[in-house]
Tab-separated table of C-alpha atoms and ligand atoms in Angstrom:
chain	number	residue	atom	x	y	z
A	1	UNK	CA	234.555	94.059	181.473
A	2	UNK	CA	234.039	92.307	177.991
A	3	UNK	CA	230.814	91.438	176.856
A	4	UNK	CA	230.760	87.863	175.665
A	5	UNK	CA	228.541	86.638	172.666
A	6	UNK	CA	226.679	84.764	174.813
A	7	UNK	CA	226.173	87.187	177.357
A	8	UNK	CA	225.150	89.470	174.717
A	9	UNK	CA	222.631	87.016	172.943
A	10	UNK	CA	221.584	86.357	176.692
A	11	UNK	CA	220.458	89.507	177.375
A	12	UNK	CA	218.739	90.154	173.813
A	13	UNK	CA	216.786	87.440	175.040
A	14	UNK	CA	215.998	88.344	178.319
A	15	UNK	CA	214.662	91.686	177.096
A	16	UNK	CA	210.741	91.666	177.384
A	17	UNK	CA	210.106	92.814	173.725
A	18	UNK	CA	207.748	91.213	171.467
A	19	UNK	CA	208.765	92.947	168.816
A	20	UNK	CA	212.331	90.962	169.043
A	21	UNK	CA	212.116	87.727	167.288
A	22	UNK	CA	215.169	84.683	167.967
A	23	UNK	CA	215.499	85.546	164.203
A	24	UNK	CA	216.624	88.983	164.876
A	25	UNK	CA	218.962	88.058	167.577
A	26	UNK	CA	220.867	85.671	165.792
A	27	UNK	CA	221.081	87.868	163.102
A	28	UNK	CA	222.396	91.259	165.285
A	29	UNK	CA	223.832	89.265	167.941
A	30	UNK	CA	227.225	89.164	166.863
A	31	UNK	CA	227.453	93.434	165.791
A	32	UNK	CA	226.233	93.920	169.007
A	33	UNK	CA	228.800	91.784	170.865
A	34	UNK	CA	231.706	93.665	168.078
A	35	UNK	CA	230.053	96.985	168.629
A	36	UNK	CA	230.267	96.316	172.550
A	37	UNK	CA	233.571	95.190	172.748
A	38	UNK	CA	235.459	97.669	170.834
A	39	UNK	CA	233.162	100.423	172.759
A	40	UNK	CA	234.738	98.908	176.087
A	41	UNK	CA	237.745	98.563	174.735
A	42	UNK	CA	238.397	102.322	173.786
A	43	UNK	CA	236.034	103.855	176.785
A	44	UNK	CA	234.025	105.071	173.980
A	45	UNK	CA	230.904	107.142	175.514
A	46	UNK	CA	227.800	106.090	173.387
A	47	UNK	CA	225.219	108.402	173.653
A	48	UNK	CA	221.621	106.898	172.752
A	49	UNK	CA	218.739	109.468	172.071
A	50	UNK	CA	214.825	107.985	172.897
A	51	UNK	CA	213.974	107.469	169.559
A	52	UNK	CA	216.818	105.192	168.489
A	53	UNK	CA	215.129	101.703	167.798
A	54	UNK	CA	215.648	99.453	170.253
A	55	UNK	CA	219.003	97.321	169.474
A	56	UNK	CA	220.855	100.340	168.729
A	57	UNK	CA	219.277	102.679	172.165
A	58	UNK	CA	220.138	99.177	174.232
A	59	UNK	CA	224.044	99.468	173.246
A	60	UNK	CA	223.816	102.465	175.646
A	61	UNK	CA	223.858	101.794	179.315
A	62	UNK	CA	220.849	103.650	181.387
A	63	UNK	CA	222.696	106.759	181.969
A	64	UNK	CA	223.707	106.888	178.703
A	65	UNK	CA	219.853	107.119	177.219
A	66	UNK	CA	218.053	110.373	177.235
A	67	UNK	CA	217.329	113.817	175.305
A	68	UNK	CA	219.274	115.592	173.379
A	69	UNK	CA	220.313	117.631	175.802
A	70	UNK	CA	220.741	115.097	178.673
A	71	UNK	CA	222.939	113.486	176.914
A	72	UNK	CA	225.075	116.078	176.126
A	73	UNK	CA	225.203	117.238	180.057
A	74	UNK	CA	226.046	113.721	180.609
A	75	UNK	CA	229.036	113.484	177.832
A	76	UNK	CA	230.935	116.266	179.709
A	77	UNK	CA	230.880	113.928	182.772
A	78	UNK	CA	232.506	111.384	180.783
A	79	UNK	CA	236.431	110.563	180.828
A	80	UNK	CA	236.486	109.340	177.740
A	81	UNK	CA	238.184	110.543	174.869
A	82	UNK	CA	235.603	109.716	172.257
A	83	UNK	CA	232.217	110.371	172.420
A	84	UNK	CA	229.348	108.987	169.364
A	85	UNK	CA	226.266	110.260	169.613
A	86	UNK	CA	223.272	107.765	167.933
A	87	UNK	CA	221.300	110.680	166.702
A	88	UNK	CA	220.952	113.421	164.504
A	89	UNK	CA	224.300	115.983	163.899
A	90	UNK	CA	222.416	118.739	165.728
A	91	UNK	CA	221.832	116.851	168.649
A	92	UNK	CA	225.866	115.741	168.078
A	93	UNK	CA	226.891	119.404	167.827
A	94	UNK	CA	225.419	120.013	171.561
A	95	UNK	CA	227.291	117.466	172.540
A	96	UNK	CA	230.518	119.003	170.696
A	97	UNK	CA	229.789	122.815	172.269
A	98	UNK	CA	229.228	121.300	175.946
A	99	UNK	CA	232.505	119.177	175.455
A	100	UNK	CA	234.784	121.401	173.135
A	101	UNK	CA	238.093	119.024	173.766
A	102	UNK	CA	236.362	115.288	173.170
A	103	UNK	CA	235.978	113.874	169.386
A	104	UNK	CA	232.268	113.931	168.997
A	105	UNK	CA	230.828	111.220	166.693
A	106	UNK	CA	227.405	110.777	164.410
A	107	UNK	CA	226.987	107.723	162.511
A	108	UNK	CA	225.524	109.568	159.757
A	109	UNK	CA	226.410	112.913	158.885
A	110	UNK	CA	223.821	113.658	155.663
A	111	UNK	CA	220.732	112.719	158.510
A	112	UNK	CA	218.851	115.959	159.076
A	113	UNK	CA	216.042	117.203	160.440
A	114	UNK	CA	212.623	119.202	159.340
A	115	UNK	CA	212.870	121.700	162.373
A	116	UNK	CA	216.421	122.146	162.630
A	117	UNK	CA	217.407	121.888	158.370
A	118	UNK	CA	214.702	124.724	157.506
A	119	UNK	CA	215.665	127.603	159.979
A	120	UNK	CA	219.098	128.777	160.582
A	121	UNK	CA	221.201	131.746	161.253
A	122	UNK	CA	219.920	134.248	158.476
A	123	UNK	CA	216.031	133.709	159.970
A	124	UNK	CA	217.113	134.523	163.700
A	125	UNK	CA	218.771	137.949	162.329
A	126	UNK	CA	215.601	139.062	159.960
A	127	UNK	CA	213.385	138.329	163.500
A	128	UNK	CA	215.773	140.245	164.957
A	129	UNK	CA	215.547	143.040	162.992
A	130	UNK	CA	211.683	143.270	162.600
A	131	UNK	CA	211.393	143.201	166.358
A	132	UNK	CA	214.276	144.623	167.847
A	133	UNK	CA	215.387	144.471	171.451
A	134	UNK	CA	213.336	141.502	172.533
A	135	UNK	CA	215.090	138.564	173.619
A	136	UNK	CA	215.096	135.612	171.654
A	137	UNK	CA	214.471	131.635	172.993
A	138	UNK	CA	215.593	129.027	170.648
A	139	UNK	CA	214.718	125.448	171.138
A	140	UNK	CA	217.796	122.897	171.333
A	141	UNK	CA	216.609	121.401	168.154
A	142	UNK	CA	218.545	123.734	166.014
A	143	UNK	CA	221.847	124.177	164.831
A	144	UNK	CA	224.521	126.071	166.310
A	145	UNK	CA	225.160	128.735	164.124
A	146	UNK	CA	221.180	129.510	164.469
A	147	UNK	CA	221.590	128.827	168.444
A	148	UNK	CA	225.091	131.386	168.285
A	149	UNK	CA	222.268	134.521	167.529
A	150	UNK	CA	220.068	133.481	170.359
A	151	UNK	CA	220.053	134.859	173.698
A	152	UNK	CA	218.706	131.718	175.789
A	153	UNK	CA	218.332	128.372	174.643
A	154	UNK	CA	215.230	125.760	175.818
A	155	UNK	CA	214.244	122.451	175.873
A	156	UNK	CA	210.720	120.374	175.931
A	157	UNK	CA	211.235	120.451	179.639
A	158	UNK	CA	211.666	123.717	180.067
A	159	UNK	CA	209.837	126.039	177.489
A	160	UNK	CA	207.539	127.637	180.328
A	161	UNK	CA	209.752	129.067	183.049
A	162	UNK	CA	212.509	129.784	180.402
A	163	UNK	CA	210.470	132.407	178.802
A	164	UNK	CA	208.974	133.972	182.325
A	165	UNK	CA	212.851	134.269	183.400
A	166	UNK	CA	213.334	136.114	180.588
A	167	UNK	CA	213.248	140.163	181.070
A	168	UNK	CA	209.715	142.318	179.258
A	169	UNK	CA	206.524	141.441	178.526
A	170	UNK	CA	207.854	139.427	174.936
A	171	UNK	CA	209.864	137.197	173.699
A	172	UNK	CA	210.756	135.825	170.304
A	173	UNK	CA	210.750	132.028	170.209
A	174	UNK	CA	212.375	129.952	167.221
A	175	UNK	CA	211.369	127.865	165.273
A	176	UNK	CA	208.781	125.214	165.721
A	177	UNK	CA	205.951	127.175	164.904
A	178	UNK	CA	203.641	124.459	167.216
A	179	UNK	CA	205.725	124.651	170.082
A	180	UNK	CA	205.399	128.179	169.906
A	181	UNK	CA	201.526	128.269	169.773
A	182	UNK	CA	201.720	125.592	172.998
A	183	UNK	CA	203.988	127.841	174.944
A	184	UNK	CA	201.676	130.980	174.297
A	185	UNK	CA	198.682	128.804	175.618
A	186	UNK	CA	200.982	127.343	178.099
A	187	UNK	CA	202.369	131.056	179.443
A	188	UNK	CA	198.663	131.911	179.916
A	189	UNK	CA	199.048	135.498	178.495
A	190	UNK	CA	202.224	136.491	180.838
A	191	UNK	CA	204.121	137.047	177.998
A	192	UNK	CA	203.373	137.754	174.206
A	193	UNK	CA	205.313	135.296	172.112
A	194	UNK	CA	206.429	136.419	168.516
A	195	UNK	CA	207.261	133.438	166.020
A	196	UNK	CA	208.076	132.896	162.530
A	197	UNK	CA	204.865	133.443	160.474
A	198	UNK	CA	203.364	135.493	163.113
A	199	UNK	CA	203.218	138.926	162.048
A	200	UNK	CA	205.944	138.635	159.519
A	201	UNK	CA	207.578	136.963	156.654
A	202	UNK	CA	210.114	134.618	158.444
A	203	UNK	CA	209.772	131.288	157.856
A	204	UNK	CA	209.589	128.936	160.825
A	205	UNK	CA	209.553	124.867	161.349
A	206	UNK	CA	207.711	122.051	162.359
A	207	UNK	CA	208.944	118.551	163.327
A	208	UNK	CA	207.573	116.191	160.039
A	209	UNK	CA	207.209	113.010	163.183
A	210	UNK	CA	204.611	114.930	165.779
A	211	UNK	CA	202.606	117.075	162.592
A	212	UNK	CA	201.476	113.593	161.620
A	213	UNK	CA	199.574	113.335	164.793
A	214	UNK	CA	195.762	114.781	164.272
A	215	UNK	CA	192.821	115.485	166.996
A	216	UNK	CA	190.696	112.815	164.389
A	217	UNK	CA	193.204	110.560	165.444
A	218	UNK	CA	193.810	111.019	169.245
A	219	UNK	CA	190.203	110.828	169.700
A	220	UNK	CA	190.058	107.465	167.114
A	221	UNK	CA	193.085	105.869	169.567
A	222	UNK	CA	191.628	106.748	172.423
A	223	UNK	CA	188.624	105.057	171.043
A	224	UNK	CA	190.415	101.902	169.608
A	225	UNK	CA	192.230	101.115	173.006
A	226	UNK	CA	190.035	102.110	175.357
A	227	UNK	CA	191.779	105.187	176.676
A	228	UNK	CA	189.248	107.482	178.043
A	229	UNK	CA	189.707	111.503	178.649
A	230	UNK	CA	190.648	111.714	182.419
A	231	UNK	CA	190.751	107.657	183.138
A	232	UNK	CA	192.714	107.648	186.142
A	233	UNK	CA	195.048	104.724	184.811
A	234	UNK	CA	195.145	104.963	181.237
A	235	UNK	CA	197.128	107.749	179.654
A	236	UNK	CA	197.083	109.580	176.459
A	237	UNK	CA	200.921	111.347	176.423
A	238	UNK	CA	201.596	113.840	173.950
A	239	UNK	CA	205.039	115.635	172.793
A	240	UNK	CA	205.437	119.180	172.798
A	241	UNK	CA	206.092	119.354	169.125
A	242	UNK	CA	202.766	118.190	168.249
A	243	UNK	CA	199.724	120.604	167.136
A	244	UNK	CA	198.309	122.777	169.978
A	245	UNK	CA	194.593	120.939	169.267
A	246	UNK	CA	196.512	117.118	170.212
A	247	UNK	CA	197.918	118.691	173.498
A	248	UNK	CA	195.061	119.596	174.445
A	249	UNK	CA	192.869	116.877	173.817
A	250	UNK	CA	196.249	114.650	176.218
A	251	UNK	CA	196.192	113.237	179.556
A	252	UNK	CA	199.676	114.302	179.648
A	253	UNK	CA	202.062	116.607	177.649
A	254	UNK	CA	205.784	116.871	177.849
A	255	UNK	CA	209.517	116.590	176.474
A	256	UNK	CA	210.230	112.578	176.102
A	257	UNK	CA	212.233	112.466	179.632
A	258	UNK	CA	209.289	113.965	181.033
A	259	UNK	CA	207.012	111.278	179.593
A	260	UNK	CA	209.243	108.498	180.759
A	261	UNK	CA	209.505	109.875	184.161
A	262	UNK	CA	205.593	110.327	184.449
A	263	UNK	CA	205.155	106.701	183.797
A	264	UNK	CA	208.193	105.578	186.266
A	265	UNK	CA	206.037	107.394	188.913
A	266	UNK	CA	202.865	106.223	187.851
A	267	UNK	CA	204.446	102.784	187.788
A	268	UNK	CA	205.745	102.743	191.433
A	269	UNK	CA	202.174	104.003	192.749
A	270	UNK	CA	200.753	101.278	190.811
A	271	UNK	CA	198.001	103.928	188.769
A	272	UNK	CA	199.031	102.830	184.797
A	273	UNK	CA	197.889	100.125	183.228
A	274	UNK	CA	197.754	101.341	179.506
A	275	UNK	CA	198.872	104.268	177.931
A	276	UNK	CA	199.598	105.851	174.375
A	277	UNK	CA	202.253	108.359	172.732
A	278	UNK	CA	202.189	110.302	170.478
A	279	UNK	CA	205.333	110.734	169.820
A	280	UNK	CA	208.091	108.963	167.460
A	281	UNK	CA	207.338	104.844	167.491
A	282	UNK	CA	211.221	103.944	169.117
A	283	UNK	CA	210.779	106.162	172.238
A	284	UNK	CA	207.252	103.437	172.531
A	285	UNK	CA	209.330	100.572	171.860
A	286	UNK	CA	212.416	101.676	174.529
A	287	UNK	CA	209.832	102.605	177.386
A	288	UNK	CA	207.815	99.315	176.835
A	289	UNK	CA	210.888	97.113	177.476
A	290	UNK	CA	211.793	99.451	180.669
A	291	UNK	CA	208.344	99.109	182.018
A	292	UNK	CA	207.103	95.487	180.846
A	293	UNK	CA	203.861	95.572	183.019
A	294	UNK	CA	202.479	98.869	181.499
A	295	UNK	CA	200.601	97.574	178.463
A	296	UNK	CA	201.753	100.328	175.365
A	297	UNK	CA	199.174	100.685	172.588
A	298	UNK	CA	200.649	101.289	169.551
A	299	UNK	CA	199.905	100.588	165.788
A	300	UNK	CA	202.498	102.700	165.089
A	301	UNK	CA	204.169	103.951	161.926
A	302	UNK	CA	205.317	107.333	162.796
A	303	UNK	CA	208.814	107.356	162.186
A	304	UNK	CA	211.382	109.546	162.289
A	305	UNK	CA	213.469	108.830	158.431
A	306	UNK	CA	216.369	111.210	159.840
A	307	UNK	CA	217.001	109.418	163.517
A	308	UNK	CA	216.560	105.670	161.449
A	309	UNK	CA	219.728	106.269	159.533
A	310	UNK	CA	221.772	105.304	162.648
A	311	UNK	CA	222.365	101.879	162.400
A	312	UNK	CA	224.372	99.333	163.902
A	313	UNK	CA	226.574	98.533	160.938
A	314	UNK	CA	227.331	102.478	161.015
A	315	UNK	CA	228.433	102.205	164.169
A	316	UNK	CA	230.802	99.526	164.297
A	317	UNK	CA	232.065	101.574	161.208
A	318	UNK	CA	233.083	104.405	163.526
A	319	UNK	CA	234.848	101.947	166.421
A	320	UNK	CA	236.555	99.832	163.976
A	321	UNK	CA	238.228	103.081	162.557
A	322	UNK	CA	239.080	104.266	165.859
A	323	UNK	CA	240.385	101.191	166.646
A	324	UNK	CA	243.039	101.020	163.679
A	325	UNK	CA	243.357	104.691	164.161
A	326	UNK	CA	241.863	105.848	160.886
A	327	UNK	CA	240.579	109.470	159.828
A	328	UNK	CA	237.949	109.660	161.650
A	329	UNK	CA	236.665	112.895	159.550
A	330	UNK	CA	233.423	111.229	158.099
A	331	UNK	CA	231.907	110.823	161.127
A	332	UNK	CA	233.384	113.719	163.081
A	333	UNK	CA	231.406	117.048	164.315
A	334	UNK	CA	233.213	119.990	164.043
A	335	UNK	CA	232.405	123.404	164.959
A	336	UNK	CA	234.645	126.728	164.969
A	337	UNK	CA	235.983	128.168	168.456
A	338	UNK	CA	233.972	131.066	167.679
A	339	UNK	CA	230.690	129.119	167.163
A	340	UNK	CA	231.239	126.922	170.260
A	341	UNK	CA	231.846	129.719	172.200
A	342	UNK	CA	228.591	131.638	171.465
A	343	UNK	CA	226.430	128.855	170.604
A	344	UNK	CA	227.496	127.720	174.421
A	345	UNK	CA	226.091	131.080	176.061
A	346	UNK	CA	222.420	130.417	175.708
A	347	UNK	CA	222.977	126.964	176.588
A	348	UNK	CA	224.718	127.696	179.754
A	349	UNK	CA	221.957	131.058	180.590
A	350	UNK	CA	219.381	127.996	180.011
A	351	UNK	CA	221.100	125.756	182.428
A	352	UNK	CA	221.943	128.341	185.048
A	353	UNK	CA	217.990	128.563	185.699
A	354	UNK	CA	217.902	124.564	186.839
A	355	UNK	CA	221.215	124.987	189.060
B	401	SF4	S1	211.727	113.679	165.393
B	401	SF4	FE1	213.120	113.891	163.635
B	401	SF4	S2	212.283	115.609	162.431
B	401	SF4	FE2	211.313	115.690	164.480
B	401	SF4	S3	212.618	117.119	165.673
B	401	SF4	FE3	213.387	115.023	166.059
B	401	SF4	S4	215.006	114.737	164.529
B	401	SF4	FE4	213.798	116.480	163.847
């Protein structure tokens, strides 16, 4: 059914956000309600990662929202032909290897990203070769080509009991260099896990959003809101990609769907009352309109610059070109048959283990 502009500026209002002024409404009101309309109108699947600020993550329905790699799952139960993804290309490309025959869309092809721009194919091969026959775990946030020379892929969610599925006493895990250091901790000396930097030359990543994040000040927030160590309903949640010293000093650590579905549970037994996250600001903002009576510290300014490129006027860019049936080659992600077809195989190994 159509959206109306009403109905639209209706439910902008209705949306428990204080960060949403009338001025704001008026002013994004009517994108929204073009944006919505032309969406419904070609069965467009729009695909809204967790840190997408809040008017652009709302023009995706509840299944719609996620990770990177939920989404992706979820595109490839979509019948539509066109699918835009409102994050970054790599998280777009996942979307284009799990769903090969669909036009996969990014509203901004030049956005990158610190972990997945500064490691690639070249630095899986020269791990490779400095330890050979030991399999090799790359995270999702990569690029294919680097994901094509991998033997199992893993997510936030999964980083744990990917690697203990995985055959020896070692494995080789690319290329956040903290995520590695947490999974070692986490894998409690069952396996030995080799990383870029460790033991030789290769360069590895880190995300620039969850480095910002120090122990001085997870212990100063805590302070600030009143968010004691081991409180039993205030919670200090931590991403994955932040420094092994911040996880441990959290309540909580996890992938962002893991986060959000800690605090669903949390909500329906009625133990949260305040938490913080350190994590990207937008993925705050989107869980503090879904759960209005958990109060959300936050006096945040940790932004991702890569995911904030995706904006609304982008996006009605890309639906008013599909609807006149323009190129749509500015906007479209496009991968070889080759590189779909062995970027897919430690994406499908990885998702073999959940089914
Ligand atoms: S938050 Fe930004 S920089 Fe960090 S992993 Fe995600 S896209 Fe990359």
């Amino acid at each position: 059914m159509n959206p109306s502009l009403e109905g639209v500026k209706n439910s902008l209002y209705s949306r428990k956000d204080p960060n949403l002024t009338a001025i704001d409404i008026e002013a994004h009101a009517e994108i929204i309600y073009n944006i919505l309309k032309l969406k419904t109108k070609h069965n467009v699947s729009m695909l809204g990662h967790n840190y997408m600020e809040p008017l652009v993550f709302g023009l995706s329905n509840s299944k719609e929202q996620g990770d990177s790699l939920g989404l992706s799952i979820e595109a490839s139960k979509t019948d539509s032909d066109y699918i835009i993804f409102n994050g970054v290309p790599f998280m777009a490309e996942t979307a284009k290897i799990m769903n090969p025959k669909k036009t996969v869309l990014v509203a901004d092809k030049s956005a990158g990203c610190s972990l997945a721009d500064n490691f690639g194919a070249d630095e899986v091969k020269a791990l490779k070769e400095k330890h050979p026959n030991i399999p090799v775990m790359i995270y999702i946030n990569s690029y294919a080509d680097a994901k094509a020379e991998c033997d199992i892929c893993c997510t936030s969610a999964n980083a744990a009991e990917v690697a203990e599925s995985m055959p020896g006493d070692e494995i080789i895990f690319v290329p956040d260099i903290y995520f590695a250091e947490n999974l070692e901790r986490e894998l409690k000396g069952k396996k030995k896990v080799i990383y870029p930097g460790k033991n030789n030359s290769v360069k590895g990543a880190i995300c620039e959003v969850h480095e910002q994040f120090t122990l001085d000040d997870i212990l100063a927030i805590r302070k600030s809101f009143d968010i004691p160590k081991g409180h039993p309903n205030r919670m200090m949640y931590v991403h994955w990609e932040c420094k092994p010293e911040v996880l441990e000093e959290s309540d909580y650590y996890g992938s962002t769907s893991q986060i959000r579905l800690n605090i669903a549970n949390r909500v329906k037994e009625g133990t949260i009352e305040r938490v913080f996250i350190a994590s990207e600001c937008e993925l705050t903002s989107n869980l503090a309109q879904e759960f209005p009576t958990v109060q959300f510290s936050t006096a945040c300014s940790v932004r991702c610059s890569h995911m904030a490129k995706v904006s609304l006027f982008k996006i009605l860019r890309i639906l008013e070109a599909i609807d006149s049936g323009k190129d749509l080659s500015e906007w479209e992600v496009t991968l070889s048959p080759e590189t779909i077809s062995t970027a897919k195989r430690p994406i499908e190994r990885m998702l073999s283990l959940s089914s």
